[in-house]
Amino acid sequence: HRRLPAVIPTPPVSASPFPNPKSQYCCLSRNFSAALTPLLPVQLPSRMETHLWYVVPDEVKSAPLLSKYMELLPQSERDHVLGFRGDQLQKSALLARTLVRTTIARYQVDGHLDPRSLRFKRNIHGKPEVEWETKDGFCPPPLQFNISHTSSLVACGVTMNSLIGIDVEEKRRRTKNNILAFAKRYFTAHEVEHLNAIPDSELQQQEFIKLWTLKEAYVKALGKGFSSSPFNTFTIRVNTAAQQASSGIAVETLDSPQNLTNNWQFALLELMGSHYVAICLERQETGGAGKAFPIKLTARKTIPSVEDELVSGTNAVVTIGGSVTQF
């Protein structure tokens, strides 16, 4: 996962996410118990459905709760979390791993799952996958997931059968230098021309972040990573002709620019009015005239093992690109 380059960092939080457990704590002006209680089970996503779960780190301020989250992780993951410099980055990394474990455990794919019992493996490019324990008569589900996080938002996408990549970026992030200079370094000529045609600097900045988010989601769906799929080797085209991609967002590789890569579809969302979220899915089937079915999206805001809220179809989740139906 490659974050936006050379950005002005978000101001650090004033207090450590791991303060003295005896200190007072609050979360959304409420005191939460530090005990982790399993929430209600959730059904696995249906065909062409995506579940999006997200956490707002600033809303998780309970030191005992964060300590409980740390206890869910094996030592190797704890070391990884503590290896980040700064409390804010450590907290974000901790919430990302906690969100993955507690979310997958809620799907009850093999009876009751303890988040601590989950094991993960990585492909040759580093993309994590669940390493299911082999048991007599147990057939691992074709569950796919992907995680993305900033200091201000942690998100996890879950699908069945379809490969998935997601990316989140803050709308207000700013590069230290000229947008077009960055675009020429990382983007294709078509994308640079697209940005250059936008006279308003603010709109140009927003369009740059949208493109970056979409490109990141595509690379993560491929499972290859930035080093194996540099951003300047493929073009994201937005508002393409309907016969090319029903979603209005498509990708083409430079080695075959005459053909769009139609086995991928995208969704671009605005979350809480403050973040862009891009989702890239592998298409499994099409509707009439070869058009892809809309992505079925169910979004939940959560505090792992404490509470969650269904936010699909509310002002918290707004579709700004792609063909999406929210449930």
mmCIF file of C-alpha atoms in Angstrom:
data_model
loop_
_atom_site.group_PDB
_atom_site.id
_atom_site.type_symbol
_atom_site.label_atom_id
_atom_site.label_comp_id
_atom_site.label_asym_id
_atom_site.label_seq_id
_atom_site.Cartn_x
_atom_site.Cartn_y
_atom_site.Cartn_z
ATOM 1 C CA HIS A 1 0.000 0.000 0.000
ATOM 2 C CA ARG A 2 1.498 3.325 -1.095
ATOM 3 C CA ARG A 3 0.272 6.466 0.587
ATOM 4 C CA LEU A 4 0.072 9.825 -1.161
ATOM 5 C CA PRO A 5 3.628 11.171 -1.573
ATOM 6 C CA ALA A 6 5.061 14.208 0.182
ATOM 7 C CA VAL A 7 1.955 15.291 1.991
ATOM 8 C CA ILE A 8 1.621 17.679 4.879
ATOM 9 C CA PRO A 9 1.055 15.389 7.873
ATOM 10 C CA THR A 10 -2.102 15.540 9.929
ATOM 11 C CA PRO A 11 -1.445 17.264 13.289
ATOM 12 C CA PRO A 12 -0.788 14.640 15.968
ATOM 13 C CA VAL A 13 -3.274 13.978 18.727
ATOM 14 C CA SER A 14 -2.450 15.587 22.028
ATOM 15 C CA ALA A 15 -2.736 12.427 24.101
ATOM 16 C CA SER A 16 -1.290 8.962 23.633
ATOM 17 C CA PRO A 17 -3.762 6.281 22.571
ATOM 18 C CA PHE A 18 -2.175 4.098 25.258
ATOM 19 C CA PRO A 19 -2.255 6.321 28.361
ATOM 20 C CA ASN A 20 -2.257 5.138 31.958
ATOM 21 C CA PRO A 21 -5.163 2.652 32.251
ATOM 22 C CA LYS A 22 -6.201 4.331 35.522
ATOM 23 C CA SER A 23 -6.833 7.624 33.757
ATOM 24 C CA GLN A 24 -10.311 8.816 32.813
ATOM 25 C CA TYR A 25 -11.399 8.124 29.274
ATOM 26 C CA CYS A 26 -14.346 8.850 27.032
ATOM 27 C CA CYS A 27 -15.626 7.982 23.608
ATOM 28 C CA LEU A 28 -18.256 10.137 21.964
ATOM 29 C CA SER A 29 -18.926 11.557 25.456
ATOM 30 C CA ARG A 30 -19.760 8.090 26.772
ATOM 31 C CA ASN A 31 -17.835 5.685 28.945
ATOM 32 C CA PHE A 32 -17.446 2.228 27.470
ATOM 33 C CA SER A 33 -16.620 -0.961 29.303
ATOM 34 C CA ALA A 34 -13.199 -2.331 28.497
ATOM 35 C CA ALA A 35 -14.673 -5.812 28.171
ATOM 36 C CA LEU A 36 -14.952 -7.092 24.594
ATOM 37 C CA THR A 37 -18.328 -8.677 23.922
ATOM 38 C CA PRO A 38 -19.086 -10.426 20.608
ATOM 39 C CA LEU A 39 -21.658 -8.481 18.605
ATOM 40 C CA LEU A 40 -24.438 -10.150 16.640
ATOM 41 C CA PRO A 41 -23.300 -12.440 13.805
ATOM 42 C CA VAL A 42 -23.458 -11.033 10.282
ATOM 43 C CA GLN A 43 -24.354 -12.933 7.132
ATOM 44 C CA LEU A 44 -21.671 -13.272 4.499
ATOM 45 C CA PRO A 45 -22.016 -10.889 1.543
ATOM 46 C CA SER A 46 -24.239 -12.108 -1.269
ATOM 47 C CA ARG A 47 -23.127 -12.212 -4.895
ATOM 48 C CA MET A 48 -21.759 -8.867 -6.078
ATOM 49 C CA GLU A 49 -22.274 -7.432 -2.602
ATOM 50 C CA THR A 50 -19.576 -5.549 -0.730
ATOM 51 C CA HIS A 51 -19.541 -4.945 3.001
ATOM 52 C CA LEU A 52 -17.697 -1.815 4.043
ATOM 53 C CA TRP A 53 -16.785 -1.427 7.716
ATOM 54 C CA TYR A 54 -15.055 1.658 9.060
ATOM 55 C CA VAL A 55 -13.742 3.093 12.328
ATOM 56 C CA VAL A 56 -13.015 6.709 13.198
ATOM 57 C CA PRO A 57 -9.881 6.575 15.424
ATOM 58 C CA ASP A 58 -10.681 9.855 17.178
ATOM 59 C CA GLU A 59 -13.879 8.244 18.483
ATOM 60 C CA VAL A 60 -11.970 5.436 20.211
ATOM 61 C CA LYS A 61 -10.311 7.070 23.211
ATOM 62 C CA SER A 62 -10.685 4.398 25.879
ATOM 63 C CA ALA A 63 -7.250 3.295 27.069
ATOM 64 C CA PRO A 64 -8.534 -0.003 28.564
ATOM 65 C CA LEU A 65 -10.396 -0.754 25.332
ATOM 66 C CA LEU A 66 -7.283 -0.145 23.229
ATOM 67 C CA SER A 67 -5.339 -2.403 25.569
ATOM 68 C CA LYS A 68 -7.951 -5.123 25.035
ATOM 69 C CA TYR A 69 -7.567 -4.694 21.293
ATOM 70 C CA MET A 70 -3.826 -5.195 21.642
ATOM 71 C CA GLU A 71 -4.487 -8.485 23.437
ATOM 72 C CA LEU A 72 -6.293 -9.789 20.344
ATOM 73 C CA LEU A 73 -3.058 -9.694 18.345
ATOM 74 C CA PRO A 74 -0.257 -12.243 18.260
ATOM 75 C CA GLN A 75 3.147 -10.979 19.333
ATOM 76 C CA SER A 76 4.334 -10.452 15.767
ATOM 77 C CA GLU A 77 1.454 -8.082 15.048
ATOM 78 C CA ARG A 78 1.910 -6.259 18.344
ATOM 79 C CA ASP A 79 5.548 -5.685 17.471
ATOM 80 C CA HIS A 80 4.499 -4.387 14.063
ATOM 81 C CA VAL A 81 2.039 -1.931 15.624
ATOM 82 C CA LEU A 82 4.558 -0.676 18.165
ATOM 83 C CA GLY A 83 7.138 -0.322 15.406
ATOM 84 C CA PHE A 84 5.325 2.707 14.022
ATOM 85 C CA ARG A 85 6.634 6.076 15.105
ATOM 86 C CA GLY A 86 4.120 8.177 16.986
ATOM 87 C CA ASP A 87 1.002 7.402 18.978
ATOM 88 C CA GLN A 88 -1.362 8.287 16.163
ATOM 89 C CA LEU A 89 0.184 5.863 13.669
ATOM 90 C CA GLN A 90 0.318 3.111 16.290
ATOM 91 C CA LYS A 91 -3.343 3.621 17.109
ATOM 92 C CA SER A 92 -4.366 3.515 13.446
ATOM 93 C CA ALA A 93 -2.375 0.318 12.847
ATOM 94 C CA LEU A 94 -3.872 -1.287 15.951
ATOM 95 C CA LEU A 95 -7.432 -0.425 14.903
ATOM 96 C CA ALA A 96 -6.805 -1.749 11.385
ATOM 97 C CA ARG A 97 -5.749 -5.165 12.664
ATOM 98 C CA THR A 98 -8.508 -5.230 15.248
ATOM 99 C CA LEU A 99 -11.133 -4.331 12.651
ATOM 100 C CA VAL A 100 -10.051 -7.182 10.357
ATOM 101 C CA ARG A 101 -10.051 -9.786 13.132
ATOM 102 C CA THR A 102 -13.327 -8.801 14.782
ATOM 103 C CA THR A 103 -15.112 -8.337 11.440
ATOM 104 C CA ILE A 104 -14.132 -11.707 9.956
ATOM 105 C CA ALA A 105 -14.982 -13.421 13.257
ATOM 106 C CA ARG A 106 -18.533 -12.048 13.074
ATOM 107 C CA TYR A 107 -19.263 -13.881 9.826
ATOM 108 C CA GLN A 108 -19.362 -17.203 11.736
ATOM 109 C CA VAL A 109 -18.008 -19.195 8.787
ATOM 110 C CA ASP A 110 -16.992 -22.139 10.983
ATOM 111 C CA GLY A 111 -19.122 -21.888 14.078
ATOM 112 C CA HIS A 112 -18.020 -19.329 16.661
ATOM 113 C CA LEU A 113 -14.701 -17.768 15.759
ATOM 114 C CA ASP A 114 -12.415 -16.160 18.310
ATOM 115 C CA PRO A 115 -10.693 -13.142 16.728
ATOM 116 C CA ARG A 116 -7.481 -14.298 18.428
ATOM 117 C CA SER A 117 -7.581 -17.629 16.603
ATOM 118 C CA LEU A 118 -7.428 -16.165 13.098
ATOM 119 C CA ARG A 119 -4.209 -16.647 11.173
ATOM 120 C CA PHE A 120 -3.149 -14.741 8.093
ATOM 121 C CA LYS A 121 -0.781 -15.348 5.226
ATOM 122 C CA ARG A 122 0.490 -13.042 2.508
ATOM 123 C CA ASN A 123 0.820 -13.611 -1.210
ATOM 124 C CA ILE A 124 4.160 -13.048 -2.926
ATOM 125 C CA HIS A 125 3.399 -9.335 -3.168
ATOM 126 C CA GLY A 126 2.360 -8.993 0.483
ATOM 127 C CA LYS A 127 -1.446 -8.882 0.237
ATOM 128 C CA PRO A 128 -2.918 -10.562 3.359
ATOM 129 C CA GLU A 129 -5.372 -13.467 3.203
ATOM 130 C CA VAL A 130 -7.026 -15.591 5.861
ATOM 131 C CA GLU A 131 -5.196 -18.859 6.473
ATOM 132 C CA TRP A 132 -8.070 -21.127 7.426
ATOM 133 C CA GLU A 133 -7.380 -24.039 9.728
ATOM 134 C CA THR A 134 -7.833 -27.349 7.890
ATOM 135 C CA LYS A 135 -10.507 -29.502 9.487
ATOM 136 C CA ASP A 136 -12.403 -32.622 8.439
ATOM 137 C CA GLY A 137 -15.410 -31.609 6.410
ATOM 138 C CA PHE A 138 -14.625 -27.880 6.579
ATOM 139 C CA CYS A 139 -14.575 -26.046 3.278
ATOM 140 C CA PRO A 140 -13.021 -22.582 3.624
ATOM 141 C CA PRO A 141 -15.332 -19.855 2.306
ATOM 142 C CA PRO A 142 -14.244 -17.799 -0.719
ATOM 143 C CA LEU A 143 -14.052 -14.728 1.509
ATOM 144 C CA GLN A 144 -11.938 -11.825 0.300
ATOM 145 C CA PHE A 145 -11.030 -8.706 2.264
ATOM 146 C CA ASN A 146 -8.875 -5.633 2.002
ATOM 147 C CA ILE A 147 -7.902 -2.967 4.512
ATOM 148 C CA SER A 148 -6.935 0.695 4.190
ATOM 149 C CA HIS A 149 -6.301 3.337 6.797
ATOM 150 C CA THR A 150 -5.244 6.890 7.411
ATOM 151 C CA SER A 151 -4.705 8.500 10.792
ATOM 152 C CA SER A 152 -8.343 9.639 10.722
ATOM 153 C CA LEU A 153 -10.161 6.643 9.201
ATOM 154 C CA VAL A 154 -9.763 2.856 9.110
ATOM 155 C CA ALA A 155 -11.805 0.865 6.567
ATOM 156 C CA CYS A 156 -12.202 -2.791 5.657
ATOM 157 C CA GLY A 157 -13.988 -4.187 2.602
ATOM 158 C CA VAL A 158 -15.321 -7.760 2.456
ATOM 159 C CA THR A 159 -16.668 -9.752 -0.506
ATOM 160 C CA MET A 160 -17.315 -13.332 -1.504
ATOM 161 C CA ASN A 161 -15.630 -14.804 -4.594
ATOM 162 C CA SER A 162 -14.587 -11.395 -5.981
ATOM 163 C CA LEU A 163 -11.102 -9.996 -5.461
ATOM 164 C CA ILE A 164 -11.300 -6.591 -3.776
ATOM 165 C CA GLY A 165 -9.079 -3.586 -3.245
ATOM 166 C CA ILE A 166 -9.998 -0.471 -1.275
ATOM 167 C CA ASP A 167 -8.280 2.806 -0.496
ATOM 168 C CA VAL A 168 -9.207 5.756 1.701
ATOM 169 C CA GLU A 169 -7.774 9.265 1.559
ATOM 170 C CA GLU A 170 -8.606 12.499 3.335
ATOM 171 C CA LYS A 171 -10.221 15.070 1.067
ATOM 172 C CA ARG A 172 -8.283 17.890 2.730
ATOM 173 C CA ARG A 173 -4.818 16.391 2.208
ATOM 174 C CA ARG A 174 -2.437 18.691 0.407
ATOM 175 C CA THR A 175 0.797 18.042 -1.404
ATOM 176 C CA LYS A 176 3.743 20.281 -0.600
ATOM 177 C CA ASN A 177 4.495 20.932 -4.248
ATOM 178 C CA ASN A 178 2.688 21.416 -7.552
ATOM 179 C CA ILE A 179 -0.079 18.890 -8.289
ATOM 180 C CA LEU A 180 0.864 18.535 -11.941
ATOM 181 C CA ALA A 181 4.486 17.861 -11.020
ATOM 182 C CA PHE A 182 3.351 14.905 -8.912
ATOM 183 C CA ALA A 183 0.947 13.768 -11.613
ATOM 184 C CA LYS A 184 3.703 13.740 -14.245
ATOM 185 C CA ARG A 185 5.794 11.560 -11.941
ATOM 186 C CA TYR A 186 3.107 9.010 -11.031
ATOM 187 C CA PHE A 187 0.266 9.247 -13.569
ATOM 188 C CA THR A 188 -0.156 8.554 -17.275
ATOM 189 C CA ALA A 189 -0.213 11.231 -19.972
ATOM 190 C CA HIS A 190 -4.015 11.001 -20.294
ATOM 191 C CA GLU A 191 -4.483 11.533 -16.560
ATOM 192 C CA VAL A 192 -2.072 14.477 -16.542
ATOM 193 C CA GLU A 193 -3.993 16.057 -19.424
ATOM 194 C CA HIS A 194 -7.233 15.502 -17.534
ATOM 195 C CA LEU A 195 -5.888 17.305 -14.462
ATOM 196 C CA ASN A 196 -4.292 20.060 -16.524
ATOM 197 C CA ALA A 197 -7.684 20.842 -18.078
ATOM 198 C CA ILE A 198 -9.127 21.764 -14.660
ATOM 199 C CA PRO A 199 -8.507 25.500 -14.118
ATOM 200 C CA ASP A 200 -9.617 25.671 -10.486
ATOM 201 C CA SER A 201 -6.747 24.638 -8.191
ATOM 202 C CA GLU A 202 -9.052 23.286 -5.473
ATOM 203 C CA LEU A 203 -11.015 21.141 -7.921
ATOM 204 C CA GLN A 204 -7.747 19.980 -9.465
ATOM 205 C CA GLN A 205 -6.501 18.919 -6.031
ATOM 206 C CA GLN A 206 -9.695 16.970 -5.355
ATOM 207 C CA GLU A 207 -9.555 15.245 -8.731
ATOM 208 C CA PHE A 208 -5.928 14.272 -8.114
ATOM 209 C CA ILE A 209 -6.891 12.614 -4.804
ATOM 210 C CA LYS A 210 -9.816 10.788 -6.436
ATOM 211 C CA LEU A 211 -7.571 9.398 -9.169
ATOM 212 C CA TRP A 212 -4.913 8.383 -6.663
ATOM 213 C CA THR A 213 -7.523 6.582 -4.554
ATOM 214 C CA LEU A 214 -8.963 4.721 -7.547
ATOM 215 C CA LYS A 215 -5.531 3.692 -8.796
ATOM 216 C CA GLU A 216 -4.525 2.482 -5.342
ATOM 217 C CA ALA A 217 -7.702 0.383 -5.041
ATOM 218 C CA TYR A 218 -7.045 -1.237 -8.435
ATOM 219 C CA VAL A 219 -3.443 -2.145 -7.580
ATOM 220 C CA LYS A 220 -4.562 -3.617 -4.254
ATOM 221 C CA ALA A 221 -7.313 -5.642 -5.946
ATOM 222 C CA LEU A 222 -4.704 -7.105 -8.271
ATOM 223 C CA GLY A 223 -2.773 -8.062 -5.153
ATOM 224 C CA LYS A 224 0.515 -6.991 -6.707
ATOM 225 C CA GLY A 225 1.430 -3.773 -4.943
ATOM 226 C CA PHE A 226 2.803 -0.525 -6.300
ATOM 227 C CA SER A 227 6.263 -1.902 -7.147
ATOM 228 C CA SER A 228 4.765 -4.577 -9.425
ATOM 229 C CA SER A 229 2.083 -2.317 -10.915
ATOM 230 C CA PRO A 230 3.360 1.281 -11.046
ATOM 231 C CA PHE A 231 0.638 3.877 -11.408
ATOM 232 C CA ASN A 232 2.025 5.119 -14.719
ATOM 233 C CA THR A 233 1.430 1.736 -16.402
ATOM 234 C CA PHE A 234 -2.376 1.997 -16.446
ATOM 235 C CA THR A 235 -4.970 4.729 -16.882
ATOM 236 C CA ILE A 236 -8.142 5.289 -14.902
ATOM 237 C CA ARG A 237 -10.837 6.749 -17.127
ATOM 238 C CA VAL A 238 -13.823 8.385 -15.476
ATOM 239 C CA ASN A 239 -17.195 8.954 -17.209
ATOM 240 C CA THR A 240 -16.393 6.621 -20.105
ATOM 241 C CA ALA A 241 -18.989 5.639 -22.676
ATOM 242 C CA ALA A 242 -21.679 3.311 -21.429
ATOM 243 C CA GLN A 243 -20.703 0.528 -23.824
ATOM 244 C CA GLN A 244 -17.187 0.504 -22.375
ATOM 245 C CA ALA A 245 -17.996 0.402 -18.687
ATOM 246 C CA SER A 246 -21.433 0.761 -17.189
ATOM 247 C CA SER A 247 -19.979 2.072 -13.962
ATOM 248 C CA GLY A 248 -18.524 5.178 -15.595
ATOM 249 C CA ILE A 249 -15.079 4.299 -14.241
ATOM 250 C CA ALA A 250 -12.760 2.001 -16.155
ATOM 251 C CA VAL A 251 -9.116 1.018 -16.324
ATOM 252 C CA GLU A 252 -6.916 0.444 -19.349
ATOM 253 C CA THR A 253 -3.368 -0.831 -19.453
ATOM 254 C CA LEU A 254 -0.832 0.980 -21.602
ATOM 255 C CA ASP A 255 0.275 -2.227 -23.313
ATOM 256 C CA SER A 256 -3.250 -2.559 -24.754
ATOM 257 C CA PRO A 257 -4.831 0.913 -24.672
ATOM 258 C CA GLN A 258 -7.511 0.018 -27.233
ATOM 259 C CA ASN A 259 -9.114 -2.403 -24.768
ATOM 260 C CA LEU A 260 -10.466 -1.438 -21.384
ATOM 261 C CA THR A 261 -9.948 -4.049 -18.671
ATOM 262 C CA ASN A 262 -13.616 -4.911 -18.318
ATOM 263 C CA ASN A 263 -13.252 -7.547 -15.614
ATOM 264 C CA TRP A 264 -12.929 -4.823 -12.965
ATOM 265 C CA GLN A 265 -15.533 -2.379 -11.714
ATOM 266 C CA PHE A 266 -15.222 0.579 -9.384
ATOM 267 C CA ALA A 267 -17.104 2.560 -6.793
ATOM 268 C CA LEU A 268 -16.008 5.982 -5.577
ATOM 269 C CA LEU A 269 -17.603 7.180 -2.357
ATOM 270 C CA GLU A 270 -17.507 10.226 -0.139
ATOM 271 C CA LEU A 271 -17.510 9.131 3.493
ATOM 272 C CA MET A 272 -18.680 11.470 6.278
ATOM 273 C CA GLY A 273 -18.020 14.393 3.955
ATOM 274 C CA SER A 274 -14.320 14.187 4.797
ATOM 275 C CA HIS A 275 -12.838 11.171 2.993
ATOM 276 C CA TYR A 276 -12.807 9.543 -0.411
ATOM 277 C CA VAL A 277 -13.150 5.761 -0.506
ATOM 278 C CA ALA A 278 -12.448 3.807 -3.693
ATOM 279 C CA ILE A 279 -13.500 0.180 -4.113
ATOM 280 C CA CYS A 280 -12.318 -2.028 -6.962
ATOM 281 C CA LEU A 281 -13.995 -5.416 -7.511
ATOM 282 C CA GLU A 282 -13.385 -8.280 -9.878
ATOM 283 C CA ARG A 283 -16.481 -8.694 -12.028
ATOM 284 C CA GLN A 284 -17.985 -12.172 -11.882
ATOM 285 C CA GLU A 285 -20.880 -11.716 -14.293
ATOM 286 C CA THR A 286 -22.673 -9.117 -16.379
ATOM 287 C CA GLY A 287 -26.214 -8.067 -17.099
ATOM 288 C CA GLY A 288 -27.723 -7.328 -20.474
ATOM 289 C CA ALA A 289 -25.474 -6.066 -23.290
ATOM 290 C CA GLY A 290 -22.400 -7.019 -21.279
ATOM 291 C CA LYS A 291 -23.002 -4.342 -18.651
ATOM 292 C CA ALA A 292 -21.918 -5.021 -15.090
ATOM 293 C CA PHE A 293 -24.504 -5.269 -12.353
ATOM 294 C CA PRO A 294 -24.302 -2.405 -9.856
ATOM 295 C CA ILE A 295 -22.190 -3.017 -6.781
ATOM 296 C CA LYS A 296 -24.415 -3.809 -3.816
ATOM 297 C CA LEU A 297 -22.961 -1.873 -0.907
ATOM 298 C CA THR A 298 -23.676 -2.274 2.788
ATOM 299 C CA ALA A 299 -21.721 0.158 4.977
ATOM 300 C CA ARG A 300 -21.376 0.101 8.744
ATOM 301 C CA LYS A 301 -19.617 2.461 11.103
ATOM 302 C CA THR A 302 -18.232 0.491 14.021
ATOM 303 C CA ILE A 303 -16.264 0.453 17.228
ATOM 304 C CA PRO A 304 -15.022 -3.159 17.246
ATOM 305 C CA SER A 305 -16.734 -5.371 19.821
ATOM 306 C CA VAL A 306 -18.608 -2.372 21.239
ATOM 307 C CA GLU A 307 -21.186 -1.180 18.728
ATOM 308 C CA ASP A 308 -21.895 -0.600 15.061
ATOM 309 C CA GLU A 309 -24.323 1.457 13.028
ATOM 310 C CA LEU A 310 -25.750 0.798 9.574
ATOM 311 C CA VAL A 311 -25.020 3.932 7.552
ATOM 312 C CA SER A 312 -25.805 2.783 3.999
ATOM 313 C CA GLY A 313 -28.147 5.174 2.242
ATOM 314 C CA THR A 314 -27.493 8.011 4.678
ATOM 315 C CA ASN A 315 -25.597 11.250 4.186
ATOM 316 C CA ALA A 316 -22.564 9.521 5.700
ATOM 317 C CA VAL A 317 -22.028 7.486 2.503
ATOM 318 C CA VAL A 318 -22.481 9.294 -0.803
ATOM 319 C CA THR A 319 -21.763 7.679 -4.179
ATOM 320 C CA ILE A 320 -19.827 10.065 -6.431
ATOM 321 C CA GLY A 321 -18.642 7.593 -9.074
ATOM 322 C CA GLY A 322 -19.474 4.105 -10.273
ATOM 323 C CA SER A 323 -22.672 2.110 -10.324
ATOM 324 C CA VAL A 324 -23.671 1.425 -6.719
ATOM 325 C CA THR A 325 -26.840 0.364 -4.937
ATOM 326 C CA GLN A 326 -26.765 0.904 -1.178
ATOM 327 C CA PHE A 327 -28.523 -1.383 1.285
#
